[in-house]
Amino acid sequence: MLFKQLFDQETGTYTYLIADEKTKEAVLIDSVREQAERDAKLIKELGLTLSYFLETHIHADHVTAVAELKKEFPEAQSVVSAHGGAPCADILVKEGDTIHFGSLTIQVLETPGHTNSCVSYLMDDRVFTGDTLLIRGCGRTDFQQGSPQKLYASVTQKLFKLPESTLVFPAHNYVGFTISSIQEERALNPRLANKTEAEFVTIMDNLNLPKPKRIDEAVPANLNCGLLQESSIKQG
């Protein structure tokens, strides 16, 4: 398996490129519009055939690169959750669905709470958790139909039930962490480790975070598979 963890400095976003080394079929998880040229160049340099664009959720802090990258890889299909995802996507997934590329398989886990559209992607020894479970944190629950109760259930009843050795690859990190594990987060995550649901809800209801800077641009664009509105293009 070929595995690349890529990073967008401005938004703290991780993009993941995964490929079967024999067939060269690949998927790209959580792309960023500003990094479309970088990602296209890397995919071509490695001689890969991009099969799928996977989104862990409808992002509020950046615009997906799907619309831009489809110009270079028109055969690749976009994948989002069937619950609150983008109707423009080629494939709408739900719990238990699988995505196959080469000899590799990714299983879809519905993990709502940060947004209704949140899914995690389980693949062998690793899980791509989007904003549902971050390294020593989790996604906020104060917009996009967020629910601390749903998020607590998604993490404790689904992600924390995975084998402890499962590697955790989140959608974001802002302090330099690149990888964690289910064992680490169960023991060390300050919002979730040994917390009751009531304690977690209290924590999440009192974060008092500022509004994401790009939410008014990013959410409409991501609901349209990365196509920016005319007003956004002119302003940008």
JSON list of N, CA and C in Angstrom, two decimals, residues 199-235:
[
{"chain": "A", "resi": 199, "resn": "GLU", "atom": "N", "xyz": [-20.82, 15.17, 31.24]},
{"chain": "A", "resi": 199, "resn": "GLU", "atom": "CA", "xyz": [-19.57, 15.95, 31.36]},
{"chain": "A", "resi": 199, "resn": "GLU", "atom": "C", "xyz": [-19.11, 16.43, 29.99]},
{"chain": "A", "resi": 200, "resn": "PHE", "atom": "N", "xyz": [-19.22, 15.56, 29.01]},
{"chain": "A", "resi": 200, "resn": "PHE", "atom": "CA", "xyz": [-18.81, 15.93, 27.65]},
{"chain": "A", "resi": 200, "resn": "PHE", "atom": "C", "xyz": [-19.70, 17.05, 27.10]},
{"chain": "A", "resi": 201, "resn": "VAL", "atom": "N", "xyz": [-21.00, 16.94, 27.29]},
{"chain": "A", "resi": 201, "resn": "VAL", "atom": "CA", "xyz": [-21.92, 17.97, 26.81]},
{"chain": "A", "resi": 201, "resn": "VAL", "atom": "C", "xyz": [-21.59, 19.32, 27.46]},
{"chain": "A", "resi": 202, "resn": "THR", "atom": "N", "xyz": [-21.28, 19.32, 28.74]},
{"chain": "A", "resi": 202, "resn": "THR", "atom": "CA", "xyz": [-20.92, 20.56, 29.43]},
{"chain": "A", "resi": 202, "resn": "THR", "atom": "C", "xyz": [-19.66, 21.17, 28.82]},
{"chain": "A", "resi": 203, "resn": "ILE", "atom": "N", "xyz": [-18.67, 20.34, 28.55]},
{"chain": "A", "resi": 203, "resn": "ILE", "atom": "CA", "xyz": [-17.43, 20.83, 27.93]},
{"chain": "A", "resi": 203, "resn": "ILE", "atom": "C", "xyz": [-17.73, 21.46, 26.58]},
{"chain": "A", "resi": 204, "resn": "MET", "atom": "N", "xyz": [-18.49, 20.76, 25.74]},
{"chain": "A", "resi": 204, "resn": "MET", "atom": "CA", "xyz": [-18.75, 21.23, 24.39]},
{"chain": "A", "resi": 204, "resn": "MET", "atom": "C", "xyz": [-19.63, 22.47, 24.37]},
{"chain": "A", "resi": 205, "resn": "ASP", "atom": "N", "xyz": [-20.55, 22.58, 25.32]},
{"chain": "A", "resi": 205, "resn": "ASP", "atom": "CA", "xyz": [-21.45, 23.74, 25.36]},
{"chain": "A", "resi": 205, "resn": "ASP", "atom": "C", "xyz": [-20.77, 25.00, 25.88]},
{"chain": "A", "resi": 206, "resn": "ASN", "atom": "N", "xyz": [-19.55, 24.85, 26.38]},
{"chain": "A", "resi": 206, "resn": "ASN", "atom": "CA", "xyz": [-18.85, 26.00, 26.95]},
{"chain": "A", "resi": 206, "resn": "ASN", "atom": "C", "xyz": [-17.51, 26.29, 26.27]},
{"chain": "A", "resi": 207, "resn": "LEU", "atom": "N", "xyz": [-17.35, 25.86, 25.03]},
{"chain": "A", "resi": 207, "resn": "LEU", "atom": "CA", "xyz": [-16.11, 26.13, 24.30]},
{"chain": "A", "resi": 207, "resn": "LEU", "atom": "C", "xyz": [-16.00, 27.59, 23.88]},
{"chain": "A", "resi": 208, "resn": "ASN", "atom": "N", "xyz": [-17.14, 28.19, 23.53]},
{"chain": "A", "resi": 208, "resn": "ASN", "atom": "CA", "xyz": [-17.17, 29.61, 23.14]},
{"chain": "A", "resi": 208, "resn": "ASN", "atom": "C", "xyz": [-16.15, 29.94, 22.05]},
{"chain": "A", "resi": 209, "resn": "LEU", "atom": "N", "xyz": [-16.17, 29.16, 20.99]},
{"chain": "A", "resi": 209, "resn": "LEU", "atom": "CA", "xyz": [-15.22, 29.34, 19.88]},
{"chain": "A", "resi": 209, "resn": "LEU", "atom": "C", "xyz": [-15.74, 30.38, 18.89]},
{"chain": "A", "resi": 210, "resn": "PRO", "atom": "N", "xyz": [-14.84, 31.10, 18.24]},
{"chain": "A", "resi": 210, "resn": "PRO", "atom": "CA", "xyz": [-15.28, 32.05, 17.21]},
{"chain": "A", "resi": 210, "resn": "PRO", "atom": "C", "xyz": [-15.81, 31.31, 15.99]},
{"chain": "A", "resi": 211, "resn": "LYS", "atom": "N", "xyz": [-16.62, 32.00, 15.22]},
{"chain": "A", "resi": 211, "resn": "LYS", "atom": "CA", "xyz": [-17.17, 31.44, 13.99]},
{"chain": "A", "resi": 211, "resn": "LYS", "atom": "C", "xyz": [-16.03, 31.14, 13.01]},
{"chain": "A", "resi": 212, "resn": "PRO", "atom": "N", "xyz": [-16.05, 29.98, 12.36]},
{"chain": "A", "resi": 212, "resn": "PRO", "atom": "CA", "xyz": [-15.02, 29.70, 11.36]},
{"chain": "A", "resi": 212, "resn": "PRO", "atom": "C", "xyz": [-14.95, 30.80, 10.31]},
{"chain": "A", "resi": 213, "resn": "LYS", "atom": "N", "xyz": [-13.74, 31.22, 9.97]},
{"chain": "A", "resi": 213, "resn": "LYS", "atom": "CA", "xyz": [-13.56, 32.36, 9.09]},
{"chain": "A", "resi": 213, "resn": "LYS", "atom": "C", "xyz": [-14.19, 32.19, 7.71]},
{"chain": "A", "resi": 214, "resn": "ARG", "atom": "N", "xyz": [-14.16, 30.96, 7.20]},
{"chain": "A", "resi": 214, "resn": "ARG", "atom": "CA", "xyz": [-14.59, 30.75, 5.81]},
{"chain": "A", "resi": 214, "resn": "ARG", "atom": "C", "xyz": [-15.91, 29.98, 5.69]},
{"chain": "A", "resi": 215, "resn": "ILE", "atom": "N", "xyz": [-16.66, 29.87, 6.78]},
{"chain": "A", "resi": 215, "resn": "ILE", "atom": "CA", "xyz": [-17.86, 29.04, 6.77]},
{"chain": "A", "resi": 215, "resn": "ILE", "atom": "C", "xyz": [-18.88, 29.50, 5.73]},
{"chain": "A", "resi": 216, "resn": "ASP", "atom": "N", "xyz": [-19.03, 30.82, 5.55]},
{"chain": "A", "resi": 216, "resn": "ASP", "atom": "CA", "xyz": [-20.04, 31.32, 4.62]},
{"chain": "A", "resi": 216, "resn": "ASP", "atom": "C", "xyz": [-19.69, 31.01, 3.17]},
{"chain": "A", "resi": 217, "resn": "GLU", "atom": "N", "xyz": [-18.41, 30.85, 2.89]},
{"chain": "A", "resi": 217, "resn": "GLU", "atom": "CA", "xyz": [-17.96, 30.46, 1.55]},
{"chain": "A", "resi": 217, "resn": "GLU", "atom": "C", "xyz": [-17.86, 28.95, 1.43]},
{"chain": "A", "resi": 218, "resn": "ALA", "atom": "N", "xyz": [-17.27, 28.30, 2.45]},
{"chain": "A", "resi": 218, "resn": "ALA", "atom": "CA", "xyz": [-16.92, 26.89, 2.36]},
{"chain": "A", "resi": 218, "resn": "ALA", "atom": "C", "xyz": [-18.13, 25.97, 2.33]},
{"chain": "A", "resi": 219, "resn": "VAL", "atom": "N", "xyz": [-19.10, 26.18, 3.22]},
{"chain": "A", "resi": 219, "resn": "VAL", "atom": "CA", "xyz": [-20.23, 25.25, 3.29]},
{"chain": "A", "resi": 219, "resn": "VAL", "atom": "C", "xyz": [-21.04, 25.23, 1.99]},
{"chain": "A", "resi": 220, "resn": "PRO", "atom": "N", "xyz": [-21.45, 26.40, 1.46]},
{"chain": "A", "resi": 220, "resn": "PRO", "atom": "CA", "xyz": [-22.18, 26.35, 0.17]},
{"chain": "A", "resi": 220, "resn": "PRO", "atom": "C", "xyz": [-21.37, 25.72, -0.95]},
{"chain": "A", "resi": 221, "resn": "ALA", "atom": "N", "xyz": [-20.08, 26.02, -1.00]},
{"chain": "A", "resi": 221, "resn": "ALA", "atom": "CA", "xyz": [-19.23, 25.46, -2.05]},
{"chain": "A", "resi": 221, "resn": "ALA", "atom": "C", "xyz": [-19.10, 23.95, -1.89]},
{"chain": "A", "resi": 222, "resn": "ASN", "atom": "N", "xyz": [-18.94, 23.48, -0.67]},
{"chain": "A", "resi": 222, "resn": "ASN", "atom": "CA", "xyz": [-18.77, 22.04, -0.45]},
{"chain": "A", "resi": 222, "resn": "ASN", "atom": "C", "xyz": [-20.07, 21.27, -0.66]},
{"chain": "A", "resi": 223, "resn": "LEU", "atom": "N", "xyz": [-21.20, 21.92, -0.42]},
{"chain": "A", "resi": 223, "resn": "LEU", "atom": "CA", "xyz": [-22.48, 21.30, -0.74]},
{"chain": "A", "resi": 223, "resn": "LEU", "atom": "C", "xyz": [-22.67, 21.20, -2.25]},
{"chain": "A", "resi": 224, "resn": "ASN", "atom": "N", "xyz": [-21.82, 21.94, -2.99]},
{"chain": "A", "resi": 224, "resn": "ASN", "atom": "CA", "xyz": [-21.84, 21.92, -4.45]},
{"chain": "A", "resi": 224, "resn": "ASN", "atom": "C", "xyz": [-20.58, 21.28, -5.01]},
{"chain": "A", "resi": 225, "resn": "CYS", "atom": "N", "xyz": [-19.99, 20.37, -4.20]},
{"chain": "A", "resi": 225, "resn": "CYS", "atom": "CA", "xyz": [-18.81, 19.60, -4.61]},
{"chain": "A", "resi": 225, "resn": "CYS", "atom": "C", "xyz": [-17.61, 20.47, -4.98]},
{"chain": "A", "resi": 226, "resn": "GLY", "atom": "N", "xyz": [-17.49, 21.61, -4.30]},
{"chain": "A", "resi": 226, "resn": "GLY", "atom": "CA", "xyz": [-16.31, 22.45, -4.48]},
{"chain": "A", "resi": 226, "resn": "GLY", "atom": "C", "xyz": [-16.45, 23.56, -5.49]},
{"chain": "A", "resi": 227, "resn": "LEU", "atom": "N", "xyz": [-17.62, 23.67, -6.12]},
{"chain": "A", "resi": 227, "resn": "LEU", "atom": "CA", "xyz": [-17.84, 24.77, -7.06]},
{"chain": "A", "resi": 227, "resn": "LEU", "atom": "C", "xyz": [-18.18, 26.05, -6.31]},
{"chain": "A", "resi": 228, "resn": "LEU", "atom": "N", "xyz": [-17.38, 27.08, -6.51]},
{"chain": "A", "resi": 228, "resn": "LEU", "atom": "CA", "xyz": [-17.59, 28.35, -5.81]},
{"chain": "A", "resi": 228, "resn": "LEU", "atom": "C", "xyz": [-18.69, 29.14, -6.48]},
{"chain": "A", "resi": 229, "resn": "GLN", "atom": "N", "xyz": [-19.42, 29.91, -5.66]},
{"chain": "A", "resi": 229, "resn": "GLN", "atom": "CA", "xyz": [-20.42, 30.82, -6.20]},
{"chain": "A", "resi": 229, "resn": "GLN", "atom": "C", "xyz": [-19.72, 31.96, -6.93]},
{"chain": "A", "resi": 230, "resn": "GLU", "atom": "N", "xyz": [-20.41, 32.59, -7.85]},
{"chain": "A", "resi": 230, "resn": "GLU", "atom": "CA", "xyz": [-19.81, 33.68, -8.61]},
{"chain": "A", "resi": 230, "resn": "GLU", "atom": "C", "xyz": [-19.30, 34.79, -7.71]},
{"chain": "A", "resi": 231, "resn": "SER", "atom": "N", "xyz": [-20.07, 35.12, -6.67]},
{"chain": "A", "resi": 231, "resn": "SER", "atom": "CA", "xyz": [-19.67, 36.20, -5.77]},
{"chain": "A", "resi": 231, "resn": "SER", "atom": "C", "xyz": [-18.38, 35.85, -5.04]},
{"chain": "A", "resi": 232, "resn": "SER", "atom": "N", "xyz": [-18.22, 34.56, -4.67]},
{"chain": "A", "resi": 232, "resn": "SER", "atom": "CA", "xyz": [-17.01, 34.14, -3.99]},
{"chain": "A", "resi": 232, "resn": "SER", "atom": "C", "xyz": [-15.82, 34.21, -4.91]},
{"chain": "A", "resi": 233, "resn": "ILE", "atom": "N", "xyz": [-16.01, 33.84, -6.18]},
{"chain": "A", "resi": 233, "resn": "ILE", "atom": "CA", "xyz": [-14.92, 33.90, -7.14]},
{"chain": "A", "resi": 233, "resn": "ILE", "atom": "C", "xyz": [-14.45, 35.33, -7.35]},
{"chain": "A", "resi": 234, "resn": "LYS", "atom": "N", "xyz": [-15.40, 36.26, -7.47]},
{"chain": "A", "resi": 234, "resn": "LYS", "atom": "CA", "xyz": [-15.05, 37.66, -7.68]},
{"chain": "A", "resi": 234, "resn": "LYS", "atom": "C", "xyz": [-14.34, 38.24, -6.46]},
{"chain": "A", "resi": 235, "resn": "GLN", "atom": "N", "xyz": [-14.82, 37.87, -5.26]},
{"chain": "A", "resi": 235, "resn": "GLN", "atom": "CA", "xyz": [-14.18, 38.37, -4.05]},
{"chain": "A", "resi": 235, "resn": "GLN", "atom": "C", "xyz": [-12.80, 37.80, -3.85]}
]
